[in-house]
Amino acid sequence: MTSSKWLTVVASVAVLAFGVAACGDSDDEATGSGSDLSGSIRIDGSSTVAPLTEAVAEQFEAENSDVRVTVGTSGTGGGFEKFCAGETDISDASRAIEPEEVAACKENGVVNEEVRVASDALTVVVNPENPVNCLTVEQLGAVWGPDSELSNWSQIPGLEEEFDEELALFGPGTDSGTFDYFTEEINGEEGASRKDYNNVGENDNATVTGVQGSPGGMGYFGFSFYQENEGTLKALEVDGGKGCVAPSSETAQNDAYVPLSRPLFIYPSADALKKPEVKAFVDFYLDNANAVAESVGFIPLTDEQLQLSKGAAAKLG
Amino acid sequence: MNARTGTGAVEPAGGSPRRLQAPGPRYGEKAIHGLLALCGVLSVLTTTAIVISLVGPTIGFFEIVPVGDFFFGTDWTPQFEPPSFGVLAIVAGTFNVALWGMLFAIPIGLGAAIYLSEYAAPRVRKTVKPVLEILAGIPTVAIGFFAATFILPEIIQPLWPGELFGGAVGKPFLALAAGLGIGLMIVPIIASISEDAMSAVPNGLREGAYAMGATKLKVATRVVFPAALSGIVASIVLAISRAVGETMIVLLAAGSTPNFTLNPVEPIQAMTAYIGVTATGDISTGSLDYKSVFSVGALLFAITLVMNMISIRLVRRYREVYE
Amino acid sequence: MTGPGAAAPRNRLATAGARATTQAMLRNQPRGDVIRNTAFAGLLLLAILIALAGLLALLIQAFAKGSSALSLDLFTNPPSTAFPEKAGFRPAIIGSLELIAGVILFVIPVGIGAALYLEEYADKTRWWNRLIEVNIQNLAAVPSIIYGILGLAFIVRGPFDLGFILAAGSLTLALLVLPMVIIAAREAIRAVPDSIRQGSLALGATKWQTIRRQVLPASVPGIATGVILAVSRALGETAPLLLVGATVFVTFDPTPFSPDGYSAMPVQIFNYAVRPQEEFQALAAAGIIVMLIVLLAMNSFAIWLRNRYEQRW
């Protein structure tokens, strides 16, 4: 074949591929696996809740192969922005919706409900060699606060144990819901934090390796990361005013682990729930959330909490 | 297949006697000329679009953040309370990584180029050159992954002398890791273009030097290298440009902590990484954070533009024309 | 291609002989020189070896890390958060293929068109033509993430307002690699000797006929090589796609115009790479292996094409 024929072949293959792909959209009518639900569900929001939603979506799609679920991770705030603009069907959130967001949704006629799907225990981890067992919220604030200049464990006010090691701090990036929650609860204001810590961005694994590698290391992330590294990291107990409490499923569920136990939500919109596939998805979510939560590393809801959530979803659609 | 024009398409020999003048304006030809010109103009349109998309939000940004704070501040913490917008922190991060990358890539790249051009047997050259081009084709996400999961823990952390500059151990991100990754990425650029430039030096110059008793070392360094200087310099500036504009390697290996330092064993945040992380993260359109993405983008664009202009001018100045 | 290696064997022998004679006449080379020369050659060799060692280390490490996840499932399974052992790259692979199909569709006509205009039609003294040339050179050096910003502000939102669809990503990537194609095409067109053109015009062909029947066919190998290299670049680009919405979690096969989102290989790899669990790290490495194999195949094809069809005038 001459070279110009080559080029024609390549170009036609490209056109063909594009065309087939573009027309392949009409697969929706193909036989599914025993379900006649079809359509698409658009979910966006917290990157903390996303793994849970993704796992549920996978299983849902396995049973309903004509439904397409997309899960984005623009962050809790970014997710609400799209949600209140009507661009998504469900919003994942690692915190409750804020007044400005409520107003925006109301303005655009997006009726929604808060549906709790799981809980998380924000865990503060230190190096296993660290003798400290428990820190109060005030002490954590002294370390992580925006004006903090502490550089050594021995400088922490009111510390009982003797520990003369340099502080090596690891934390998530500023666009993380975990960061928002931690700073709000510990420092009193979302975004208020000292600036000179090791910012691991989205890569919580870097916190793990960082704290493991520094005797004076301290970091914070979701409970699942601690669970995966239980042998090589030590979780601090946190005293939120009622004594030192260690993070665990029980203490998160019965709200004993304060203030760092946080609820995780999805916010479906009433309009979306009118679509049968979305309604089926939300029902499926609540029926399976607890089973999936454990495998993804979250803390499942109690029966009472689950009933409340189902009630909220029913109220909406 | 060329019945494009209406009037008098020229017939091959053997028909009625042809006029020497064109029978009339060929509209088809003009149409094609116009179509092709449109394709060419697209590049100008692209640049215009880039400038427009950057300028609007940047102006909005500077309505809130004083220009002096932006250009001379060294604290880049846009999402903290209260936010600080000193861009020098992330500019330093970018150049930190680019610096170590160039320090690695220039000797390696030029060494490879000189070897391939002056010392290597033709067979060696034929096999090694394509291999280097493979290195050029590796996706940056793969190099970034390699930098974060191999260069950092297996090369830098074990080999770094103790507490020098603060030590490398215990840090999940290091500027040097990204720097070496970027260096590896740009070695082929320097090697390939410099080698082409050196090969283009006429053999006569070499032969003349050899005839006068010069050693191979002298010929390579005193004759060929200066003669190919324009190409070599162009390759280096192009490499710096690539290093400054690289996103994935710094995202994966250098971290997200804005840090006003040239220290190789510290985590830093590059301008590109800031744009990448912020634009995909949790910010609302129209907010100050959102606009900061564009202002940083505008600065990045301006920097690479200036470097490109410099490279073109340098090439023009040092180009030696043969015969 | 000039260079010492390309000289005829007889020439090199002559040079070597002359040098040896001169050396013999002048007695030995000063020892310092010999040492310096050998050391220098050694350093150069070291430089090449370091570069090659780096490449080798990268490949070996990717294989080592990813071998546990390598299986045919990678190509057929969708990504999975709950079951990393079953996770694969299928939507990302399909997404990437569709993306580059779109890139090829855009870049071939526009790139060749622009190159033809600049080489055959443009009056180089006019300021607007020089502006076009300068623009192309600059655009080739613009960081890829700026193209992402362009895509986000202009194609996804802004005037085109396509939304976060695969076609938008394709267009963004196409703009990114267009300068490369134009430059390669210009080189190929420029390499066609003027005599061919003159001959064709002398026989009465119009300018377009000359281009279509003489210049273009002769420059196709060079253009094809440029297109393939540009496409390999587009295949590996991550940063612009991050900004134009290559959502990571899609389990279905993406299509160009569907608003449900899409994914691409490098973005999927990136997302796996930042997850801490070992299985995802292995998946990221496996994805890298798949991409490297595809890119190696493409680049080898481009090199073969260049060697096979390169015309010597």
Coordinates of C-alpha atoms in Angstrom, one line a residue, chain C residues 34-221:
Chain C
V34 CA 45.7 10.0 26.8
I35 CA 44.4 10.0 30.3
R36 CA 42.2 13.0 29.7
N37 CA 40.8 11.6 26.5
T38 CA 40.0 8.2 28.1
A39 CA 38.5 9.8 31.2
F40 CA 36.4 12.0 29.0
A41 CA 35.1 9.1 26.9
G42 CA 34.4 7.3 30.1
L43 CA 32.4 10.2 31.5
L44 CA 30.3 10.3 28.3
L45 CA 29.7 6.6 28.4
L46 CA 28.6 7.0 32.0
A47 CA 26.2 9.7 31.1
I48 CA 24.5 7.5 28.5
L49 CA 24.5 4.6 30.9
I50 CA 22.8 6.7 33.6
A51 CA 20.1 7.7 31.2
L52 CA 19.5 4.2 30.1
A53 CA 19.7 2.9 33.6
G54 CA 17.0 5.4 34.6
L55 CA 14.7 4.1 31.8
L56 CA 15.4 0.5 32.7
A57 CA 14.7 1.1 36.4
L58 CA 11.4 2.7 35.5
L59 CA 10.3 -0.2 33.4
I60 CA 11.5 -2.8 35.8
Q61 CA 9.9 -1.1 38.8
A62 CA 6.6 -0.8 36.9
F63 CA 6.7 -4.5 36.1
A64 CA 7.7 -5.5 39.6
K65 CA 4.9 -3.4 41.2
G66 CA 2.3 -4.2 38.7
S67 CA 2.8 -7.9 37.9
S68 CA 0.4 -9.0 40.6
A69 CA -2.4 -7.1 39.0
L70 CA -1.6 -8.0 35.4
S71 CA -4.2 -10.1 33.8
L72 CA -6.6 -10.1 31.0
D73 CA -9.2 -8.7 33.4
L74 CA -7.5 -5.4 33.2
F75 CA -9.0 -4.9 29.7
T76 CA -12.4 -6.2 30.4
N77 CA -13.3 -5.1 33.9
P78 CA -14.5 -1.8 35.1
P79 CA -12.8 0.0 38.0
S80 CA -13.8 -1.1 41.5
T81 CA -13.4 0.6 44.8
A82 CA -14.9 -2.2 46.9
F83 CA -13.1 -5.1 45.2
P84 CA -9.6 -4.0 44.0
E85 CA -8.8 -7.5 42.9
K86 CA -11.4 -7.4 40.3
A87 CA -10.7 -3.8 39.2
G88 CA -9.8 -3.1 35.6
F89 CA -9.3 -0.3 33.1
R90 CA -12.0 -1.0 30.6
P91 CA -13.8 2.3 30.6
A92 CA -10.5 4.1 30.7
I93 CA -9.1 2.2 27.8
I94 CA -12.2 2.8 25.7
G95 CA -12.2 6.4 26.8
S96 CA -8.6 6.9 25.7
L97 CA -9.2 5.3 22.4
E98 CA -12.2 7.5 21.7
L99 CA -10.2 10.5 22.8
I100 CA -7.4 9.9 20.4
A101 CA -9.8 9.0 17.6
G102 CA -11.2 12.5 18.0
V103 CA -7.8 14.0 18.1
I104 CA -6.8 12.3 14.9
L105 CA -10.0 13.5 13.2
F106 CA -9.3 17.1 14.1
V107 CA -5.6 17.2 13.8
I108 CA -5.0 15.7 10.4
P109 CA -7.1 18.1 8.3
V110 CA -6.3 21.2 10.4
G111 CA -2.7 20.4 10.9
I112 CA -1.9 19.6 7.3
G113 CA -4.0 22.5 6.2
A114 CA -2.1 25.0 8.3
A115 CA 1.2 23.5 7.3
L116 CA 0.3 23.7 3.6
Y117 CA -0.8 27.2 4.0
L118 CA 2.4 28.3 5.7
E119 CA 4.7 26.4 3.3
E120 CA 2.9 26.8 0.0
Y121 CA 0.7 29.9 0.1
A122 CA 1.9 32.3 2.7
D123 CA 3.9 35.3 1.8
K124 CA 6.6 35.1 4.5
T125 CA 7.1 38.8 4.5
R126 CA 3.6 39.7 5.6
W127 CA 3.3 40.4 9.3
W128 CA 0.2 38.2 9.7
N129 CA 1.9 35.2 8.4
R130 CA 4.9 35.8 10.7
L131 CA 2.4 36.2 13.5
I132 CA 0.9 32.8 12.7
E133 CA 4.4 31.2 12.7
V134 CA 5.3 32.8 16.0
N135 CA 2.0 31.7 17.5
I136 CA 2.6 28.1 16.5
Q137 CA 6.0 28.1 18.0
N138 CA 4.7 29.6 21.3
L139 CA 1.8 27.2 21.5
A140 CA 4.2 24.3 21.2
A141 CA 5.9 25.4 24.4
V142 CA 2.8 26.2 26.5
P143 CA 2.4 23.9 29.5
S144 CA -0.3 21.3 29.0
I145 CA -2.3 22.4 32.1
I146 CA -2.8 25.8 30.5
Y147 CA -4.6 23.9 27.7
G148 CA -6.7 22.4 30.4
I149 CA -7.6 25.9 31.6
L150 CA -8.5 26.8 28.0
G151 CA -10.6 23.7 27.7
L152 CA -12.4 24.4 31.0
A153 CA -13.1 28.1 30.3
F154 CA -13.8 27.9 26.6
I155 CA -14.9 24.5 25.5
V156 CA -16.6 23.0 28.5
R157 CA -18.1 26.2 29.7
G158 CA -17.8 29.6 27.8
P159 CA -18.7 30.0 24.1
F160 CA -18.7 26.3 23.2
D161 CA -20.4 25.2 26.4
L162 CA -20.2 21.5 25.5
G163 CA -20.2 20.4 29.1
F164 CA -17.9 17.8 30.6
I165 CA -18.2 15.4 27.7
L166 CA -15.5 13.3 26.1
A167 CA -15.7 15.3 22.9
A168 CA -14.6 18.4 24.9
G169 CA -11.6 16.5 26.2
S170 CA -10.8 15.3 22.7
L171 CA -10.9 18.8 21.4
T172 CA -8.7 20.1 24.2
L173 CA -6.1 17.4 23.5
A174 CA -6.3 18.1 19.8
L175 CA -5.4 21.8 20.4
L176 CA -2.6 20.7 22.6
V177 CA -0.9 18.5 20.0
L178 CA -1.8 20.5 16.9
P179 CA 1.4 22.6 17.0
M180 CA 3.5 19.4 17.0
V181 CA 1.6 18.1 13.9
I182 CA 1.9 21.5 12.1
I183 CA 5.7 21.6 12.7
A184 CA 6.2 18.0 11.6
A185 CA 4.1 18.5 8.6
R186 CA 5.9 21.6 7.6
E187 CA 9.2 19.8 7.8
A188 CA 7.9 17.0 5.6
I189 CA 6.5 19.4 3.1
R190 CA 9.6 21.5 3.1
A191 CA 11.7 18.5 2.4
V192 CA 10.0 18.0 -1.0
P193 CA 12.4 19.7 -3.5
D194 CA 11.2 22.7 -5.3
S195 CA 12.1 21.1 -8.6
I196 CA 9.2 18.8 -8.2
R197 CA 6.8 21.6 -7.8
Q198 CA 8.3 23.6 -10.6
G199 CA 8.1 20.6 -12.9
S200 CA 4.4 20.1 -12.1
L201 CA 3.6 23.7 -12.6
A202 CA 5.5 23.8 -15.8
L203 CA 3.3 21.0 -17.1
G204 CA 0.3 23.1 -16.5
A205 CA -1.0 21.9 -13.2
T206 CA -2.6 24.3 -10.9
K207 CA -1.1 25.0 -7.5
W208 CA -3.6 22.8 -5.7
Q209 CA -3.1 20.0 -8.2
T210 CA 0.6 20.2 -7.6
I211 CA 0.1 20.0 -3.9
R212 CA -2.4 17.3 -4.1
R213 CA -0.7 15.1 -6.6
Q214 CA 3.0 15.7 -5.9
V215 CA 3.8 17.4 -2.7
L216 CA 1.4 15.7 -0.4
P217 CA 2.0 12.2 -1.4
A218 CA 5.7 12.7 -1.1
S219 CA 5.4 14.2 2.4
V220 CA 2.9 11.7 3.8
P221 CA 5.4 9.5 5.6

